[in-house]
PDB file of C-alpha atoms in Angstrom:
ATOM      1  CA  MET A   1      -8.819  -4.533  15.834  1.00 94.00           C
ATOM      2  CA  LYS A   2      -9.377  -5.736  12.268  1.00 97.00           C
ATOM      3  CA  ILE A   3      -6.829  -4.629   9.697  1.00 98.00           C
ATOM      4  CA  VAL A   4      -7.558  -5.089   6.001  1.00 98.00           C
ATOM      5  CA  ILE A   5      -4.443  -5.344   3.848  1.00 98.00           C
ATOM      6  CA  THR A   6      -4.851  -4.885   0.101  1.00 97.00           C
ATOM      7  CA  ALA A   7      -1.127  -4.364  -0.558  1.00 95.00           C
ATOM      8  CA  PRO A   8       1.209  -7.260  -1.322  1.00 93.00           C
ATOM      9  CA  TYR A   9       2.405  -8.107   2.188  1.00 92.00           C
ATOM     10  CA  HIS A  10       4.817 -10.769   3.426  1.00 93.00           C
ATOM     11  CA  GLN A  11       3.370 -13.449   5.706  1.00 96.00           C
ATOM     12  CA  LYS A  12       5.839 -12.563   8.465  1.00 96.00           C
ATOM     13  CA  GLY A  13       4.545  -8.988   8.451  1.00 94.00           C
ATOM     14  CA  GLN A  14       0.959 -10.201   8.568  1.00 96.00           C
ATOM     15  CA  ASP A  15       1.802 -12.432  11.532  1.00 96.00           C
ATOM     16  CA  GLU A  16       3.401  -9.512  13.394  1.00 96.00           C
ATOM     17  CA  LEU A  17       0.362  -7.308  12.793  1.00 95.00           C
ATOM     18  CA  GLU A  18      -1.940 -10.092  13.933  1.00 96.00           C
ATOM     19  CA  HIS A  19       0.098 -10.516  17.115  1.00 95.00           C
ATOM     20  CA  LEU A  20       0.087  -6.763  17.832  1.00 94.00           C
ATOM     21  CA  PHE A  21      -3.413  -5.777  16.756  1.00 94.00           C
ATOM     22  CA  GLY A  22      -5.648  -8.814  16.374  1.00 94.00           C
ATOM     23  CA  GLU A  23      -7.294  -9.897  13.144  1.00 97.00           C
ATOM     24  CA  VAL A  24      -5.652  -9.403   9.741  1.00 98.00           C
ATOM     25  CA  ILE A  25      -7.725  -9.778   6.582  1.00 98.00           C
ATOM     26  CA  TYR A  26      -5.474 -10.162   3.553  1.00 98.00           C
ATOM     27  CA  ARG A  27      -7.047  -9.326   0.177  1.00 97.00           C
ATOM     28  CA  PRO A  28      -4.202  -8.222  -2.118  1.00 96.00           C
ATOM     29  CA  TRP A  29      -5.209  -6.241  -5.179  1.00 95.00           C
ATOM     30  CA  LYS A  30      -2.880  -8.298  -7.386  1.00 93.00           C
ATOM     31  CA  LEU A  31      -5.161 -11.342  -7.134  1.00 92.00           C
ATOM     32  CA  GLN A  32      -7.845  -9.514  -9.094  1.00 90.00           C
ATOM     33  CA  GLY A  33      -5.374  -7.967 -11.517  1.00 91.00           C
ATOM     34  CA  HIS A  34      -6.194  -4.346 -10.687  1.00 94.00           C
ATOM     35  CA  GLY A  35      -6.399  -2.045  -7.721  1.00 93.00           C
ATOM     36  CA  TYR A  36      -9.663  -1.866  -5.855  1.00 96.00           C
ATOM     37  CA  THR A  37     -12.044   0.707  -7.277  1.00 95.00           C
ATOM     38  CA  GLU A  38     -13.720   3.223  -5.019  1.00 96.00           C
ATOM     39  CA  SER A  39     -16.917   1.161  -4.780  1.00 97.00           C
ATOM     40  CA  GLU A  40     -15.010  -2.121  -4.339  1.00 97.00           C
ATOM     41  CA  LEU A  41     -12.988  -0.636  -1.497  1.00 97.00           C
ATOM     42  CA  ILE A  42     -16.090   0.775   0.199  1.00 98.00           C
ATOM     43  CA  ASP A  43     -17.741  -2.654  -0.067  1.00 98.00           C
ATOM     44  CA  LEU A  44     -14.638  -4.483   1.182  1.00 98.00           C
ATOM     45  CA  LEU A  45     -14.321  -2.260   4.240  1.00 98.00           C
ATOM     46  CA  GLU A  46     -18.040  -2.652   4.939  1.00 97.00           C
ATOM     47  CA  GLU A  47     -17.985  -6.429   4.458  1.00 97.00           C
ATOM     48  CA  THR A  48     -15.004  -6.894   6.759  1.00 97.00           C
ATOM     49  CA  GLN A  49     -15.969  -4.186   9.272  1.00 97.00           C
ATOM     50  CA  ALA A  50     -12.321  -3.111   9.167  1.00 97.00           C
ATOM     51  CA  ASP A  51     -10.837  -0.802  11.770  1.00 97.00           C
ATOM     52  CA  ALA A  52      -7.768   0.001   9.658  1.00 98.00           C
ATOM     53  CA  LEU A  53      -6.518  -0.263   6.077  1.00 98.00           C
ATOM     54  CA  ILE A  54      -3.075  -0.959   4.646  1.00 97.00           C
ATOM     55  CA  THR A  55      -3.000  -0.273   0.917  1.00 97.00           C
ATOM     56  CA  GLU A  56      -0.574   0.258  -1.921  1.00 93.00           C
ATOM     57  CA  HIS A  57      -2.260   0.755  -5.270  1.00 89.00           C
ATOM     58  CA  ASP A  58      -5.936   1.373  -4.473  1.00 95.00           C
ATOM     59  CA  GLU A  59      -7.493   4.821  -4.689  1.00 94.00           C
ATOM     60  CA  VAL A  60      -8.606   5.706  -1.171  1.00 98.00           C
ATOM     61  CA  THR A  61     -10.846   8.604  -2.156  1.00 98.00           C
ATOM     62  CA  ALA A  62     -12.802  11.039  -0.013  1.00 98.00           C
ATOM     63  CA  ALA A  63     -15.888   8.886  -0.659  1.00 98.00           C
ATOM     64  CA  VAL A  64     -14.119   5.807   0.749  1.00 98.00           C
ATOM     65  CA  ILE A  65     -13.050   7.713   3.850  1.00 98.00           C
ATOM     66  CA  ASP A  66     -16.457   9.365   4.288  1.00 97.00           C
ATOM     67  CA  ALA A  67     -18.101   5.931   4.071  1.00 97.00           C
ATOM     68  CA  HIS A  68     -15.738   4.651   6.798  1.00 97.00           C
ATOM     69  CA  PRO A  69     -14.900   7.659   9.017  1.00 95.00           C
ATOM     70  CA  ASN A  70     -14.055   5.454  12.001  1.00 94.00           C
ATOM     71  CA  LEU A  71     -10.917   3.925  10.500  1.00 97.00           C
ATOM     72  CA  ARG A  72      -8.142   4.063  13.099  1.00 97.00           C
ATOM     73  CA  PHE A  73      -5.401   4.508  10.477  1.00 97.00           C
ATOM     74  CA  ILE A  74      -4.553   4.173   6.785  1.00 98.00           C
ATOM     75  CA  GLY A  75      -1.133   2.770   5.933  1.00 96.00           C
ATOM     76  CA  VAL A  76       0.248   3.301   2.439  1.00 96.00           C
ATOM     77  CA  CYS A  77       2.988   0.967   1.158  1.00 92.00           C
ATOM     78  CA  ARG A  78       4.565   3.494  -1.177  1.00 89.00           C
ATOM     79  CA  GLY A  79       6.846   6.494  -0.977  1.00 86.00           C
ATOM     80  CA  THR A  80       4.079   9.079  -0.991  1.00 88.00           C
ATOM     81  CA  PRO A  81       0.419   8.668  -0.074  1.00 92.00           C
ATOM     82  CA  SER A  82      -0.661  10.096  -3.442  1.00 92.00           C
ATOM     83  CA  ASN A  83      -3.481   7.546  -3.748  1.00 94.00           C
ATOM     84  CA  VAL A  84      -5.141   8.659  -0.496  1.00 97.00           C
ATOM     85  CA  ALA A  85      -7.354  11.682   0.141  1.00 97.00           C
ATOM     86  CA  VAL A  86      -5.099  12.797   2.991  1.00 97.00           C
ATOM     87  CA  ALA A  87      -7.019  16.027   3.658  1.00 97.00           C
ATOM     88  CA  THR A  88     -10.276  14.096   4.134  1.00 98.00           C
ATOM     89  CA  ALA A  89      -8.545  11.561   6.371  1.00 97.00           C
ATOM     90  CA  THR A  90      -7.071  14.391   8.449  1.00 97.00           C
ATOM     91  CA  GLU A  91     -10.480  16.063   8.760  1.00 97.00           C
ATOM     92  CA  ASN A  92     -11.819  12.767  10.118  1.00 96.00           C
ATOM     93  CA  GLY A  93      -8.901  12.347  12.532  1.00 97.00           C
ATOM     94  CA  ILE A  94      -7.533   9.338  10.649  1.00 98.00           C
ATOM     95  CA  PRO A  95      -3.729   9.227  10.587  1.00 97.00           C
ATOM     96  CA  VAL A  96      -2.156   8.336   7.248  1.00 97.00           C
ATOM     97  CA  PHE A  97       1.348   6.928   7.178  1.00 94.00           C
ATOM     98  CA  ASN A  98       3.541   5.878   4.287  1.00 93.00           C
ATOM     99  CA  THR A  99       6.878   4.193   3.583  1.00 89.00           C
ATOM    100  CA  PRO A 100       9.357   6.832   2.408  1.00 82.00           C
ATOM    101  CA  ALA A 101      12.408   5.484   0.605  1.00 73.00           C
ATOM    102  CA  ARG A 102      10.685   2.128   0.198  1.00 70.00           C
ATOM    103  CA  ASN A 103      12.457   1.481  -3.096  1.00 71.00           C
ATOM    104  CA  ALA A 104      15.759   3.153  -2.204  1.00 70.00           C
ATOM    105  CA  GLN A 105      17.774  -0.071  -2.210  1.00 78.00           C
ATOM    106  CA  ALA A 106      16.265  -1.248  -5.503  1.00 77.00           C
ATOM    107  CA  VAL A 107      17.009   2.120  -7.113  1.00 76.00           C
ATOM    108  CA  ALA A 108      20.614   2.002  -5.909  1.00 82.00           C
ATOM    109  CA  GLU A 109      21.005  -1.565  -7.191  1.00 83.00           C
ATOM    110  CA  MET A 110      19.569  -0.642 -10.592  1.00 85.00           C
ATOM    111  CA  PHE A 111      21.906   2.346 -10.812  1.00 83.00           C
ATOM    112  CA  ILE A 112      24.934   0.143 -10.120  1.00 87.00           C
ATOM    113  CA  ALA A 113      23.724  -2.462 -12.647  1.00 86.00           C
ATOM    114  CA  ASN A 114      23.232   0.204 -15.320  1.00 87.00           C
ATOM    115  CA  LEU A 115      26.622   1.708 -14.536  1.00 85.00           C
ATOM    116  CA  VAL A 116      28.353  -1.670 -14.927  1.00 86.00           C
ATOM    117  CA  THR A 117      26.415  -2.305 -18.158  1.00 85.00           C
ATOM    118  CA  MET A 118      27.481   1.065 -19.534  1.00 84.00           C
ATOM    119  CA  MET A 119      31.117   0.808 -18.424  1.00 82.00           C
ATOM    120  CA  ARG A 120      31.508  -2.656 -19.972  1.00 82.00           C
ATOM    121  CA  TYR A 121      29.748  -1.668 -23.211  1.00 80.00           C
ATOM    122  CA  THR A 122      27.408  -4.629 -22.767  1.00 80.00           C
ATOM    123  CA  LEU A 123      24.597  -3.209 -24.887  1.00 75.00           C
ATOM    124  CA  ALA A 124      26.974  -2.212 -27.680  1.00 74.00           C
ATOM    125  CA  GLY A 125      28.371  -5.757 -27.640  1.00 71.00           C
ATOM    126  CA  ILE A 126      24.906  -7.240 -28.094  1.00 71.00           C
ATOM    127  CA  ARG A 127      24.306  -5.230 -31.252  1.00 67.00           C
TER     128      ARG A 127
END
């Protein structure tokens, strides 16, 4: 199985996927400075003959899914798969999974940092 990953993805995770599924093609959107457009994503999936897609920021539209109806799954590295045409994927029998609470630890850490900043009057002291 060939998995195309356009999300920022740690090398250890890529290695695990390669071990479990076969070939991993890593083309993170950040290298081009913007998420893949609909046509770019269609072309990328065609060029790589991908069996699956792991994305984060790219718009996986109905046109992308219709152009590649044989995808085995679409993984979304964000809390909700709001960038994926889930209904179209479901109609084509393509499971879509996401990463709920992905940023939960970061949110908790930021809350604590802001609380400490507020309680110590740090911002008022800067002024």
